[in-house]
Tab-separated table of N, CA and C in Angstrom:
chain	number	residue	atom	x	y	z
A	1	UNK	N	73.898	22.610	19.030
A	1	UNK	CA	72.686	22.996	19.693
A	1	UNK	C	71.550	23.077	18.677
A	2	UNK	N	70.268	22.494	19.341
A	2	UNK	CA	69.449	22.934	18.460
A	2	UNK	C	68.887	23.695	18.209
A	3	UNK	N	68.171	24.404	17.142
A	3	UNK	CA	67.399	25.413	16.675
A	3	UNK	C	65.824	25.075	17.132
A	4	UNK	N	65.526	26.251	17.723
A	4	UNK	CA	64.117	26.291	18.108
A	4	UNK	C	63.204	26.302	17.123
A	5	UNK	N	63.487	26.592	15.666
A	5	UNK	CA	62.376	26.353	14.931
A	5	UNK	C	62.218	24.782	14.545
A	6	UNK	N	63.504	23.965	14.610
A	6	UNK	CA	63.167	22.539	14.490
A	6	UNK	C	62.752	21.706	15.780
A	7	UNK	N	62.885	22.889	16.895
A	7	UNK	CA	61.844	21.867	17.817
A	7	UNK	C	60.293	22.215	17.542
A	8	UNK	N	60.267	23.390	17.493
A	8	UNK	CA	58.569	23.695	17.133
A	8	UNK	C	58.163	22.522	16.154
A	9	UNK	N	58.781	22.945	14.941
A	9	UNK	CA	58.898	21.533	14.026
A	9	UNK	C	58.302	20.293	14.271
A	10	UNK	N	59.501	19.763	14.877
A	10	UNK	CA	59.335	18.079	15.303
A	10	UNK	C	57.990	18.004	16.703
A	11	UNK	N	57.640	19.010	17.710
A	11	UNK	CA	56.761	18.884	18.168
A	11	UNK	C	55.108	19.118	17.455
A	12	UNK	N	55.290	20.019	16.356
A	12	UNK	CA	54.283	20.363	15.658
A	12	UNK	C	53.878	18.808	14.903
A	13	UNK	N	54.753	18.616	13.953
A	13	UNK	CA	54.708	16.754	13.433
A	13	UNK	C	54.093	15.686	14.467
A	14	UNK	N	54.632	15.698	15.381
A	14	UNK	CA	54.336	14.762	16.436
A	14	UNK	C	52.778	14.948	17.256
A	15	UNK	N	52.490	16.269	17.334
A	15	UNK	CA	51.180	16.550	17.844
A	15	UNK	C	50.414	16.109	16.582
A	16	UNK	N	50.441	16.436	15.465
A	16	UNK	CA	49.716	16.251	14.271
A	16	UNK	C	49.316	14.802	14.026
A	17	UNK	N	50.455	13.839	14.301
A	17	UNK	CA	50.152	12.495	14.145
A	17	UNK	C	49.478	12.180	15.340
A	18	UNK	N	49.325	12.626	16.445
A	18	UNK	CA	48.736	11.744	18.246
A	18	UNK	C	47.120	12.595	17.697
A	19	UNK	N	46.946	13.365	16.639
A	19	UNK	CA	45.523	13.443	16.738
A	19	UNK	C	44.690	12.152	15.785
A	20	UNK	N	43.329	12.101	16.114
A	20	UNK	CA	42.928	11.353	15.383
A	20	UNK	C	41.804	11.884	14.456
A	21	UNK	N	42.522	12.558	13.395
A	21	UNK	CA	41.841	13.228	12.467
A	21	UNK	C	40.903	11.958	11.502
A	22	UNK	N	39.695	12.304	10.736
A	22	UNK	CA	39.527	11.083	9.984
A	22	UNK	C	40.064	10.666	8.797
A	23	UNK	N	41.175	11.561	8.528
A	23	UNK	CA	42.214	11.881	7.315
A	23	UNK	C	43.572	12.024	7.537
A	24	UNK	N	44.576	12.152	6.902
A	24	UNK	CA	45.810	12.790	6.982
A	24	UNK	C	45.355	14.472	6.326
A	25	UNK	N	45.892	15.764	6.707
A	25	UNK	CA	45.278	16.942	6.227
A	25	UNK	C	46.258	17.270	5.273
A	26	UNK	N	47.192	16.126	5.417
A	26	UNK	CA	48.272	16.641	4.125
A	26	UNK	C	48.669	15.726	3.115
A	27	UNK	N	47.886	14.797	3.165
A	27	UNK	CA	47.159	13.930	2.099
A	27	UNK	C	46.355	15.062	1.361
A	28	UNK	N	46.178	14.952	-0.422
A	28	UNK	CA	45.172	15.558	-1.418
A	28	UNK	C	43.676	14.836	-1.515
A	29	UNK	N	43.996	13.369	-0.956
A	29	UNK	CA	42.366	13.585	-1.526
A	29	UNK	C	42.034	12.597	-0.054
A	30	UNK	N	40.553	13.323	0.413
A	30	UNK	CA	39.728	12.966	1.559
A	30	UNK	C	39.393	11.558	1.150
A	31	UNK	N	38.988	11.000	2.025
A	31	UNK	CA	38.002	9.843	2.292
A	31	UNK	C	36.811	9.623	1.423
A	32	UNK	N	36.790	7.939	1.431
A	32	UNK	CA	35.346	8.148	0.428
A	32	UNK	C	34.404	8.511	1.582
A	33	UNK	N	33.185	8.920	1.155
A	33	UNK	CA	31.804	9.432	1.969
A	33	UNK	C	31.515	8.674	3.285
A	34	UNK	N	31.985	7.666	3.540
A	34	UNK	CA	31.832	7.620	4.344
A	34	UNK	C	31.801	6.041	4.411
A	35	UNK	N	31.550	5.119	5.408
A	35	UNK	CA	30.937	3.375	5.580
A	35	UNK	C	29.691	3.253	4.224
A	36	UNK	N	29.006	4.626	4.109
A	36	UNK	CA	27.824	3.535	3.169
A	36	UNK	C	27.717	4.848	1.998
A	37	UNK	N	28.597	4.711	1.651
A	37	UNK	CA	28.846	5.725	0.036
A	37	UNK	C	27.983	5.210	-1.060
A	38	UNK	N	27.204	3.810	-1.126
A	38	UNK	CA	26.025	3.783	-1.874
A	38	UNK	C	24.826	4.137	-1.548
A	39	UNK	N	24.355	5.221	-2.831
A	39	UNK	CA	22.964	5.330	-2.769
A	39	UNK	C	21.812	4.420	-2.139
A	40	UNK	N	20.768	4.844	-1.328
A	40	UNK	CA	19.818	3.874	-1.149
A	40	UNK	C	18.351	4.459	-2.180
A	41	UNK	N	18.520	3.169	-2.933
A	41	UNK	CA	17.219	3.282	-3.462
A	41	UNK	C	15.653	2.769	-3.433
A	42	UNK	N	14.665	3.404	-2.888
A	42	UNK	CA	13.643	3.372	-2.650
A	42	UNK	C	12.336	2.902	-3.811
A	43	UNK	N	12.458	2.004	-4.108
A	43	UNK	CA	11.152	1.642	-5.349
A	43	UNK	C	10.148	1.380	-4.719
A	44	UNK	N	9.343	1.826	-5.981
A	44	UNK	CA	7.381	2.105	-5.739
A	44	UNK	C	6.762	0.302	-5.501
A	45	UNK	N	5.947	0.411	-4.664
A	45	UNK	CA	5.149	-0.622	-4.226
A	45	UNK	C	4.079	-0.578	-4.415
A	46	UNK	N	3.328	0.225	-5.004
A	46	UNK	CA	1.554	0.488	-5.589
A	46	UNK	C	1.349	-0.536	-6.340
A	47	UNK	N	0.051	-0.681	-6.664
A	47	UNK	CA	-0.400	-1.453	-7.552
A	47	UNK	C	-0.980	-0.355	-8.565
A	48	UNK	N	-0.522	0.559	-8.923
A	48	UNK	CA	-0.716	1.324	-9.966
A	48	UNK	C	0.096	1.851	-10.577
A	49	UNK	N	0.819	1.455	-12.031
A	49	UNK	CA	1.881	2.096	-12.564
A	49	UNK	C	1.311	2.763	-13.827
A	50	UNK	N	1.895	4.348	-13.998
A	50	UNK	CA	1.522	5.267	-14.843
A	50	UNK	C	2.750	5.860	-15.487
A	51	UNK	N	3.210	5.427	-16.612
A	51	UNK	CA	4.587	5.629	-17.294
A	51	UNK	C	5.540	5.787	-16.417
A	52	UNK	N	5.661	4.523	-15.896
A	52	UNK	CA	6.609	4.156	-14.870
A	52	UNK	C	6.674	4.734	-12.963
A	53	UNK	N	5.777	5.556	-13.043
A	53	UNK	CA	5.343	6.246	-11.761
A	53	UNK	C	4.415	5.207	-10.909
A	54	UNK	N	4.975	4.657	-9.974
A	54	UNK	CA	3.857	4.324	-9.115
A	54	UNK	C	3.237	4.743	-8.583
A	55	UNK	N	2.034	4.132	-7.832
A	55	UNK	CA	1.073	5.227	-7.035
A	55	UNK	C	1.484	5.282	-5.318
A	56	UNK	N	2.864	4.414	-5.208
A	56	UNK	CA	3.181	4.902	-3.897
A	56	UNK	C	4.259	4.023	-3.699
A	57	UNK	N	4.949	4.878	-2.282
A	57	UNK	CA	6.376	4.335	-1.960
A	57	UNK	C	6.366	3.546	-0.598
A	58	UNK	N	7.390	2.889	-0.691
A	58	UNK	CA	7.372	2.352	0.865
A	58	UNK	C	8.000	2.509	1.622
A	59	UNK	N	6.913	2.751	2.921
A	59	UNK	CA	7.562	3.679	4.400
A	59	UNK	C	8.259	3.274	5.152
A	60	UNK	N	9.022	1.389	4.486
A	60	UNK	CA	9.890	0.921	5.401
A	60	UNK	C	11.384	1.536	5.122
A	61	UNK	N	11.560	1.459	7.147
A	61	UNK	CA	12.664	2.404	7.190
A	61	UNK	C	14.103	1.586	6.980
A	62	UNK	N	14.586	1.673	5.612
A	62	UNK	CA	16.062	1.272	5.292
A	62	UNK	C	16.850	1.589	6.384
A	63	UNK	N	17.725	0.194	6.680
A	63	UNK	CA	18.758	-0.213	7.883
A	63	UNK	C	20.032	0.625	7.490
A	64	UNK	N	20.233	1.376	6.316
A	64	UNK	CA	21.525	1.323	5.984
A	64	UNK	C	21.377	3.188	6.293
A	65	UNK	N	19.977	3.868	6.473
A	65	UNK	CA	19.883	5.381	7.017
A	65	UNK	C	19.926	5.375	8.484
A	66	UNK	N	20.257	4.225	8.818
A	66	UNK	CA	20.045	3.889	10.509
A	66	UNK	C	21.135	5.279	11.343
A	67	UNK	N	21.132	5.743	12.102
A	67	UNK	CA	21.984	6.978	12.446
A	67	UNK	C	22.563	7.859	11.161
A	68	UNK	N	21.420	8.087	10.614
A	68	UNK	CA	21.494	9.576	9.391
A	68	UNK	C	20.392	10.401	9.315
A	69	UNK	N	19.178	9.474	9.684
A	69	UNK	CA	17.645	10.232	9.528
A	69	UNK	C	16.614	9.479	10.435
A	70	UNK	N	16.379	10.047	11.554
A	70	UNK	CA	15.061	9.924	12.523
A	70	UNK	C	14.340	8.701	11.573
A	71	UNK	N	13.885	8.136	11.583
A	71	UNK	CA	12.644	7.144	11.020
A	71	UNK	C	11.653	8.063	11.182
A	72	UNK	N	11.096	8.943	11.949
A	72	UNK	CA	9.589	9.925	11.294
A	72	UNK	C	10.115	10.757	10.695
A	73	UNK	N	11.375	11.247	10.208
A	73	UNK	CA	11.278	12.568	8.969
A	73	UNK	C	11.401	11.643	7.813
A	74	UNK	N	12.064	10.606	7.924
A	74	UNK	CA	11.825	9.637	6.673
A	74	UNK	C	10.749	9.445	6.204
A	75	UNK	N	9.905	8.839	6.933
A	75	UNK	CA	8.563	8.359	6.987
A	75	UNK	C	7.870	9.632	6.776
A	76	UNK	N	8.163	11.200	6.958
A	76	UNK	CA	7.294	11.870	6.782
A	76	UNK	C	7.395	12.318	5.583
A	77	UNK	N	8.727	12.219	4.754
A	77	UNK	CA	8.338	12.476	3.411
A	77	UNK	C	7.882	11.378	2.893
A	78	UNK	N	8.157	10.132	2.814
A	78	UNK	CA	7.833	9.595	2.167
A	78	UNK	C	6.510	9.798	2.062
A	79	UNK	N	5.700	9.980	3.262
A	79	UNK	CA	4.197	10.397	3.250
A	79	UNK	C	3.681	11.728	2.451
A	80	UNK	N	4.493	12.424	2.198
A	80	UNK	CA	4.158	13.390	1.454
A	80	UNK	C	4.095	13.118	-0.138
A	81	UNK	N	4.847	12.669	-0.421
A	81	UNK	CA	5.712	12.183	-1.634
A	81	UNK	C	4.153	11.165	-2.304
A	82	UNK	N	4.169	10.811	-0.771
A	82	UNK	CA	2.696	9.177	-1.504
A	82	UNK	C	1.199	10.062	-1.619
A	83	UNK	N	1.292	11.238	-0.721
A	83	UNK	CA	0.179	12.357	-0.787
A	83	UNK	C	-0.231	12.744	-2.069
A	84	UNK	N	1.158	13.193	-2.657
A	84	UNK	CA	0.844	13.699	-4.124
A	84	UNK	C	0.245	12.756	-5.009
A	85	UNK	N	1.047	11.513	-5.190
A	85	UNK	CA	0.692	10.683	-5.884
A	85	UNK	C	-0.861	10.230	-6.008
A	86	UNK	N	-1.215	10.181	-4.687
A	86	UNK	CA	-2.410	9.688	-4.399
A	86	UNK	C	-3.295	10.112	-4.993
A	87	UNK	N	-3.257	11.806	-5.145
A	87	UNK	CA	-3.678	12.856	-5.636
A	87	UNK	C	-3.754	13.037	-7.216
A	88	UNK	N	-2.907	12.353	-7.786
A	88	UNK	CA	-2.396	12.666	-9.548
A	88	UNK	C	-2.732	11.689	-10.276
A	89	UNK	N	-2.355	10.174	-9.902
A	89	UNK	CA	-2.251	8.995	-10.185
A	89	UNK	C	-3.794	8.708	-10.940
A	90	UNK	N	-4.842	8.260	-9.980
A	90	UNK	CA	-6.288	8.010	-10.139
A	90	UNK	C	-6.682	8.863	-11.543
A	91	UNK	N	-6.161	10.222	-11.439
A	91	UNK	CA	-6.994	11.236	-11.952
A	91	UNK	C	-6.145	10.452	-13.744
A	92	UNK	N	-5.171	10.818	-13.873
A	92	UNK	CA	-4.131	10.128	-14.601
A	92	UNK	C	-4.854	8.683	-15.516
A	93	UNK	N	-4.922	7.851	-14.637
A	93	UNK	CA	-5.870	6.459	-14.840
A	93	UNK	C	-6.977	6.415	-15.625
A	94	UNK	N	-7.549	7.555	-15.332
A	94	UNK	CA	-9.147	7.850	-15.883
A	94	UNK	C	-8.987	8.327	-17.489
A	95	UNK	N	-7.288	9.464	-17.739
A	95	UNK	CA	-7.293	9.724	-19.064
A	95	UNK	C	-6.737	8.921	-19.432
A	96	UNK	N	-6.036	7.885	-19.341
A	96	UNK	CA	-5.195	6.612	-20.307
A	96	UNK	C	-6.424	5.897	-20.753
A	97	UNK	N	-7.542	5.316	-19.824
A	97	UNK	CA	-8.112	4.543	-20.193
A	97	UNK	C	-9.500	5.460	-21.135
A	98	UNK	N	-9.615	6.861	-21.376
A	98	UNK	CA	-10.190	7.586	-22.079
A	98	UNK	C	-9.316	7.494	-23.445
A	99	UNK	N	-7.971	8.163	-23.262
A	99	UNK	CA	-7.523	7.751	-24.120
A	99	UNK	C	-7.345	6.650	-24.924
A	100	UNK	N	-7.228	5.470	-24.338
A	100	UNK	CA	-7.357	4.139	-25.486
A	100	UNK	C	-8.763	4.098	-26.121
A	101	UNK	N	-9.999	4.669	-25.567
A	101	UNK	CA	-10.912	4.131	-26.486
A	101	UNK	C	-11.019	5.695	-27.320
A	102	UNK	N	-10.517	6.364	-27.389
A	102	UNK	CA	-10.204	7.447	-28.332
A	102	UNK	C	-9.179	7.480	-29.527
A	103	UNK	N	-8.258	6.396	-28.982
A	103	UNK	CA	-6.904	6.348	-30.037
A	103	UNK	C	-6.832	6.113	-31.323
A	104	UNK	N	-7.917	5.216	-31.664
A	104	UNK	CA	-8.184	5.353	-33.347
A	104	UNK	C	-8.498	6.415	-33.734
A	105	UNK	N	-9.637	7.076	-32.826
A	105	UNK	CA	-10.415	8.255	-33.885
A	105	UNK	C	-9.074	9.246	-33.659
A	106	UNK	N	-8.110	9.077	-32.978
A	106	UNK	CA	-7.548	10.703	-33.219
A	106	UNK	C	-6.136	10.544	-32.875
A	107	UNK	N	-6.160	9.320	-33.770
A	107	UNK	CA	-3.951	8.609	-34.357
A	107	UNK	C	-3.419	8.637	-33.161
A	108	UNK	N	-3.813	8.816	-31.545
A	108	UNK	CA	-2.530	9.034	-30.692
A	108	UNK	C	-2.551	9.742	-29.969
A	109	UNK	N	-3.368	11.088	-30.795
A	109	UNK	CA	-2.707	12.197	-29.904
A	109	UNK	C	-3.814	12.850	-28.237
A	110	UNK	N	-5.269	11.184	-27.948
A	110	UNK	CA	-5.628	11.347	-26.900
A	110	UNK	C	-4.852	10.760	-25.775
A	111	UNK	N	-3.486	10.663	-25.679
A	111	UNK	CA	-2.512	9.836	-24.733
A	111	UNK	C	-1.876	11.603	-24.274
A	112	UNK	N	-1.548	12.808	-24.705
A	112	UNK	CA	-1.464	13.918	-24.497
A	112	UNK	C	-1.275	14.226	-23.086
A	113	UNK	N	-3.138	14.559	-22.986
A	113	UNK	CA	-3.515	15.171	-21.645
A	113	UNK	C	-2.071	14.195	-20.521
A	114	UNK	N	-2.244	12.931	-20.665
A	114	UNK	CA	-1.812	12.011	-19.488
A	114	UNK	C	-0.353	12.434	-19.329
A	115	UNK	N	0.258	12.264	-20.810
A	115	UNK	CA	1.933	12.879	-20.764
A	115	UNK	C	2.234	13.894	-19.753
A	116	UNK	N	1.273	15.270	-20.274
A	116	UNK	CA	1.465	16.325	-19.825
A	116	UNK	C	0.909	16.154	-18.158
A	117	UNK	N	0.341	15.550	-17.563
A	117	UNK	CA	-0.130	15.235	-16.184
A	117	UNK	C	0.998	14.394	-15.698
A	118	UNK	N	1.581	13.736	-16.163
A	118	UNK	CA	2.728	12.929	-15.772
A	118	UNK	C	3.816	13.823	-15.230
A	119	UNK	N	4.320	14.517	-16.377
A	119	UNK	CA	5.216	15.347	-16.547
A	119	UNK	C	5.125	16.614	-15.268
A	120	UNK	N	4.305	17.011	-15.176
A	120	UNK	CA	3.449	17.495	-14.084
A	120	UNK	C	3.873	17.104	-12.530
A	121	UNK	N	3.029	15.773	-12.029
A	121	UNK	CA	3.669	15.236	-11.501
A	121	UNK	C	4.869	14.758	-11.160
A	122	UNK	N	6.074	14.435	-12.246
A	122	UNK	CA	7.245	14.906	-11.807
A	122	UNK	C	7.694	15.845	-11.253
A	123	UNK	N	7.775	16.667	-12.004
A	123	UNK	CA	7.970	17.902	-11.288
A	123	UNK	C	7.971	18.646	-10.222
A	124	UNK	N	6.291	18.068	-9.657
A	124	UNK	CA	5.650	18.176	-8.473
A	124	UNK	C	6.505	17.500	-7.372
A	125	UNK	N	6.976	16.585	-7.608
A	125	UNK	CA	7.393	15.115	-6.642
A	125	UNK	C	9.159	16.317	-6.690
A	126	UNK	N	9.861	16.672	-7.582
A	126	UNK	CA	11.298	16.731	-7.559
A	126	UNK	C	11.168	18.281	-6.946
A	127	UNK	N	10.108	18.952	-7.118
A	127	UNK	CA	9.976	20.582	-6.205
A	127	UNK	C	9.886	20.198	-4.481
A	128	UNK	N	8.959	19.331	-4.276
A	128	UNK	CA	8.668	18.934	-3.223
A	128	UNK	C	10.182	17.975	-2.079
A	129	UNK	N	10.524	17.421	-3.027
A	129	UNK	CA	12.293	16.442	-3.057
A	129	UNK	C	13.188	17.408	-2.522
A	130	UNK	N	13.199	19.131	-3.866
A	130	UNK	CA	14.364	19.943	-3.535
A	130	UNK	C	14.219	21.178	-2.221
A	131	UNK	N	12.647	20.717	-1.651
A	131	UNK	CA	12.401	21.707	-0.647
A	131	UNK	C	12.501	21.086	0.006
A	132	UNK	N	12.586	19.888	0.615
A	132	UNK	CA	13.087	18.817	2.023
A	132	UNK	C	14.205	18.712	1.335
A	133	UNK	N	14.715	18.526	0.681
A	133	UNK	CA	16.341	18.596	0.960
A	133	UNK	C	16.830	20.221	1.525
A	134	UNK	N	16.850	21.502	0.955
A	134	UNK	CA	17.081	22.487	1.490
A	134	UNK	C	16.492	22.799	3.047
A	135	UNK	N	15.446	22.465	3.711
A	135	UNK	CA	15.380	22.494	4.877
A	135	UNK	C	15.562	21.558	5.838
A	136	UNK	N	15.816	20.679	5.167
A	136	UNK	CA	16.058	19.400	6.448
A	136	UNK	C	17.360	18.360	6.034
A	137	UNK	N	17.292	17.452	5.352
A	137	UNK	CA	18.209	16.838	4.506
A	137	UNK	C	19.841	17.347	4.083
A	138	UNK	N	20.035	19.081	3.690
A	138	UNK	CA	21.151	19.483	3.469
A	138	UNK	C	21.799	19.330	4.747
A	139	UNK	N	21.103	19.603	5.609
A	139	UNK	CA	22.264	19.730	7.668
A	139	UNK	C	22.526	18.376	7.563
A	140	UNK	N	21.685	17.293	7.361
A	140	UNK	CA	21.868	15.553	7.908
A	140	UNK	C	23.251	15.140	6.501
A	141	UNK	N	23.552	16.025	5.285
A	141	UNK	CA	24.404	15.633	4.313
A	141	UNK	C	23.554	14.419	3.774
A	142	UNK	N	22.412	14.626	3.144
A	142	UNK	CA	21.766	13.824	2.716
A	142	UNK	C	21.005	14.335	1.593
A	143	UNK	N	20.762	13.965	0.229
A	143	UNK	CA	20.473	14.277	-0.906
A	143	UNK	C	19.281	13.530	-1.198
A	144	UNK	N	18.191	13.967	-1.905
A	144	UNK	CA	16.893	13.181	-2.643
A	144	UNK	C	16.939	12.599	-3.962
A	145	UNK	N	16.619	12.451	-4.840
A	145	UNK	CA	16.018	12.527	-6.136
A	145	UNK	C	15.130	11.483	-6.430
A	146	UNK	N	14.755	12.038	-7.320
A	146	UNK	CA	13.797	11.118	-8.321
A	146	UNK	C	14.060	10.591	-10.025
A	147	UNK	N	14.168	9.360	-9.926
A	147	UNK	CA	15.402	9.385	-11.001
A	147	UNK	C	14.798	8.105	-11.577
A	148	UNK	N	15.117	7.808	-12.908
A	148	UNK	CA	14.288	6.194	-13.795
A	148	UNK	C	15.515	5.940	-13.566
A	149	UNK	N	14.651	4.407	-13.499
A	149	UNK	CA	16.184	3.296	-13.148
A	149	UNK	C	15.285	1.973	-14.125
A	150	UNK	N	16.057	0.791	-14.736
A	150	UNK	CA	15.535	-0.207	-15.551
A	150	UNK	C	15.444	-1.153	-14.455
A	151	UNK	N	14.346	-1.722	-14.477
A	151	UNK	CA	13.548	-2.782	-13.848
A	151	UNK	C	14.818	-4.052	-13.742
A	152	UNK	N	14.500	-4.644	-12.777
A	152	UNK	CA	15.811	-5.738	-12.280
A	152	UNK	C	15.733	-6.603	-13.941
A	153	UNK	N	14.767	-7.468	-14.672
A	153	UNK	CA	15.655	-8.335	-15.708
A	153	UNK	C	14.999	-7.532	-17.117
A	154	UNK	N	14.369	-6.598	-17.177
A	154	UNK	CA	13.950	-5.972	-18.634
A	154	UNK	C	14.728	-4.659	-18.347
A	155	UNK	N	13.789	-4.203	-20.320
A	155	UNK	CA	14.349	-3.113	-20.348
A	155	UNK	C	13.480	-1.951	-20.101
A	156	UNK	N	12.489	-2.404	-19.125
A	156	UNK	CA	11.577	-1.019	-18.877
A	156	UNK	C	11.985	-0.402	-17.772
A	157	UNK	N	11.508	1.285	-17.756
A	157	UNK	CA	12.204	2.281	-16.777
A	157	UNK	C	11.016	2.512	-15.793
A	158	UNK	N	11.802	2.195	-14.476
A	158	UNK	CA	10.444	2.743	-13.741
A	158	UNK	C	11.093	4.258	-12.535
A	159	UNK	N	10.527	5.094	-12.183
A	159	UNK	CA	10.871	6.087	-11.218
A	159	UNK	C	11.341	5.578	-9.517
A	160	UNK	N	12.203	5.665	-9.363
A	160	UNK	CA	12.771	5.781	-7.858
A	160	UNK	C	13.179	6.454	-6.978
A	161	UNK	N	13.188	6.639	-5.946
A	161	UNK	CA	13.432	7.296	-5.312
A	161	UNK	C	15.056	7.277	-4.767
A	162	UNK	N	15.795	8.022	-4.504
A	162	UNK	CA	17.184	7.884	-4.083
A	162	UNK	C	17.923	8.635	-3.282
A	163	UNK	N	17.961	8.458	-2.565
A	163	UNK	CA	18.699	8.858	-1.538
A	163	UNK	C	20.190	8.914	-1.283
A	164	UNK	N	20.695	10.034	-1.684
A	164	UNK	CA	22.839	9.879	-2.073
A	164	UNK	C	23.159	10.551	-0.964
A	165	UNK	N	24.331	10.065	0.129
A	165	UNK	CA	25.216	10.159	0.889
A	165	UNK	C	26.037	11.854	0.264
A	166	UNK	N	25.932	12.754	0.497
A	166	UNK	CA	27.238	13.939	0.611
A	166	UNK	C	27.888	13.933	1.000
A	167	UNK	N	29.467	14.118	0.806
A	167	UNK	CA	30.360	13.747	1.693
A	167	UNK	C	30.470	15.221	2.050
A	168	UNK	N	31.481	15.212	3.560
A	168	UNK	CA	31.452	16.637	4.711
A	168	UNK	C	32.483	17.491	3.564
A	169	UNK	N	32.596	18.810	3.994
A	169	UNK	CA	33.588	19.441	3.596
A	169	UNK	C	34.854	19.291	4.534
A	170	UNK	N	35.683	19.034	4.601
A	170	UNK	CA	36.578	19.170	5.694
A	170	UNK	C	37.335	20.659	5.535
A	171	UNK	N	37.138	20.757	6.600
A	171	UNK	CA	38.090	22.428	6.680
A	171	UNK	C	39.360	21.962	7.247
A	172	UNK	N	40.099	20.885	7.796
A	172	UNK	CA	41.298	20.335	7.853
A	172	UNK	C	42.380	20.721	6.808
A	173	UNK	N	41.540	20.173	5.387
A	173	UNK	CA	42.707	19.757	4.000
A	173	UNK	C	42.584	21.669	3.474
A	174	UNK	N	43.901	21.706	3.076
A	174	UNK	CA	44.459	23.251	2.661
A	174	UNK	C	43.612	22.964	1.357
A	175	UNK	N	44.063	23.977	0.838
A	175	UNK	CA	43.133	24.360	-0.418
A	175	UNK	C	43.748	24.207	-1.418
């Protein structure tokens, strides 16, 4: 006769497999992130580049965020993102080209102001990045940054935008 704990057993096994979990839960390691586990990266389209910063991004909506992010919250940072710029860039422009006709009289160090406005602007752009990700972006499992990447055939760095896939936590897999 059999023992009732090996029917619980063999019915417990058998229910476990007729579900369609997106994992085995007794498998150690989950799934990769998902169909599109590569980053999408977003490069600047301005006609103004300022130590690798362009003066703006483009609001076309990548096929591969297609069922991850509305096309207007996309589009609305990106509009924010091109706000700042809009804002920093010009002003930026005015000290490089101050600075070059200053650079003899003073070895270099009129390129300064622009660094420190640059630097600035980063900052600005990755505060602005980590506050749409914490209110909107963390629920969708969707990540920002702003990150230098080398130009498709040189070796110069320009700023991009990027967008990384999070994978879910599963509360399925034991601990």
């Amino acid at each position: 006769m059999m023992d009732i704990e090996t029917i619980e057993d063999e019915g417990l096994s058998q229910s476990l497999s007729d579900l369609s979990l997106p994992f085995d839960p007794r498998s150690q390691s989950p799934p990769a992130g998902g169909l599109n586990a590569e980053p999408v990266v977003i490069r600047g389209n301005g006609s103004l580049t300022v130590f690798g910063l362009n003066n703006r991004f483009s609001t076309e909506f990548p096929q591969s965020l297609l069922a991850r992010v509305a096309p207007e919250e996309f589009r609305g940072t990106i509009e924010r993102v091109n706000s700042l710029l809009s804002k920093a860039l010009p002003i930026q422009m005015k000290w490089v080209v101050l600075g070059c006709f200053c650079c003899c009289c003073t070895l270099g160090c009129s390129f300064w102001p622009v660094i420190c406005m640059n630097k600035k602007t980063k900052l600005t752009i990755e505060k602005l990045l980590d506050w749409e990700n914490t209110h909107l972006y963390r629920r969708l499992n969707l990540h920002w940054k702003l990150i230098q990447m080398h130009l498709d055939s040189s070796s110069m760095l320009e700023y991009v935008l990027v967008v990384e896939f999070v994978p879910k936590k599963h509360i399925y897999r034991p601990d």
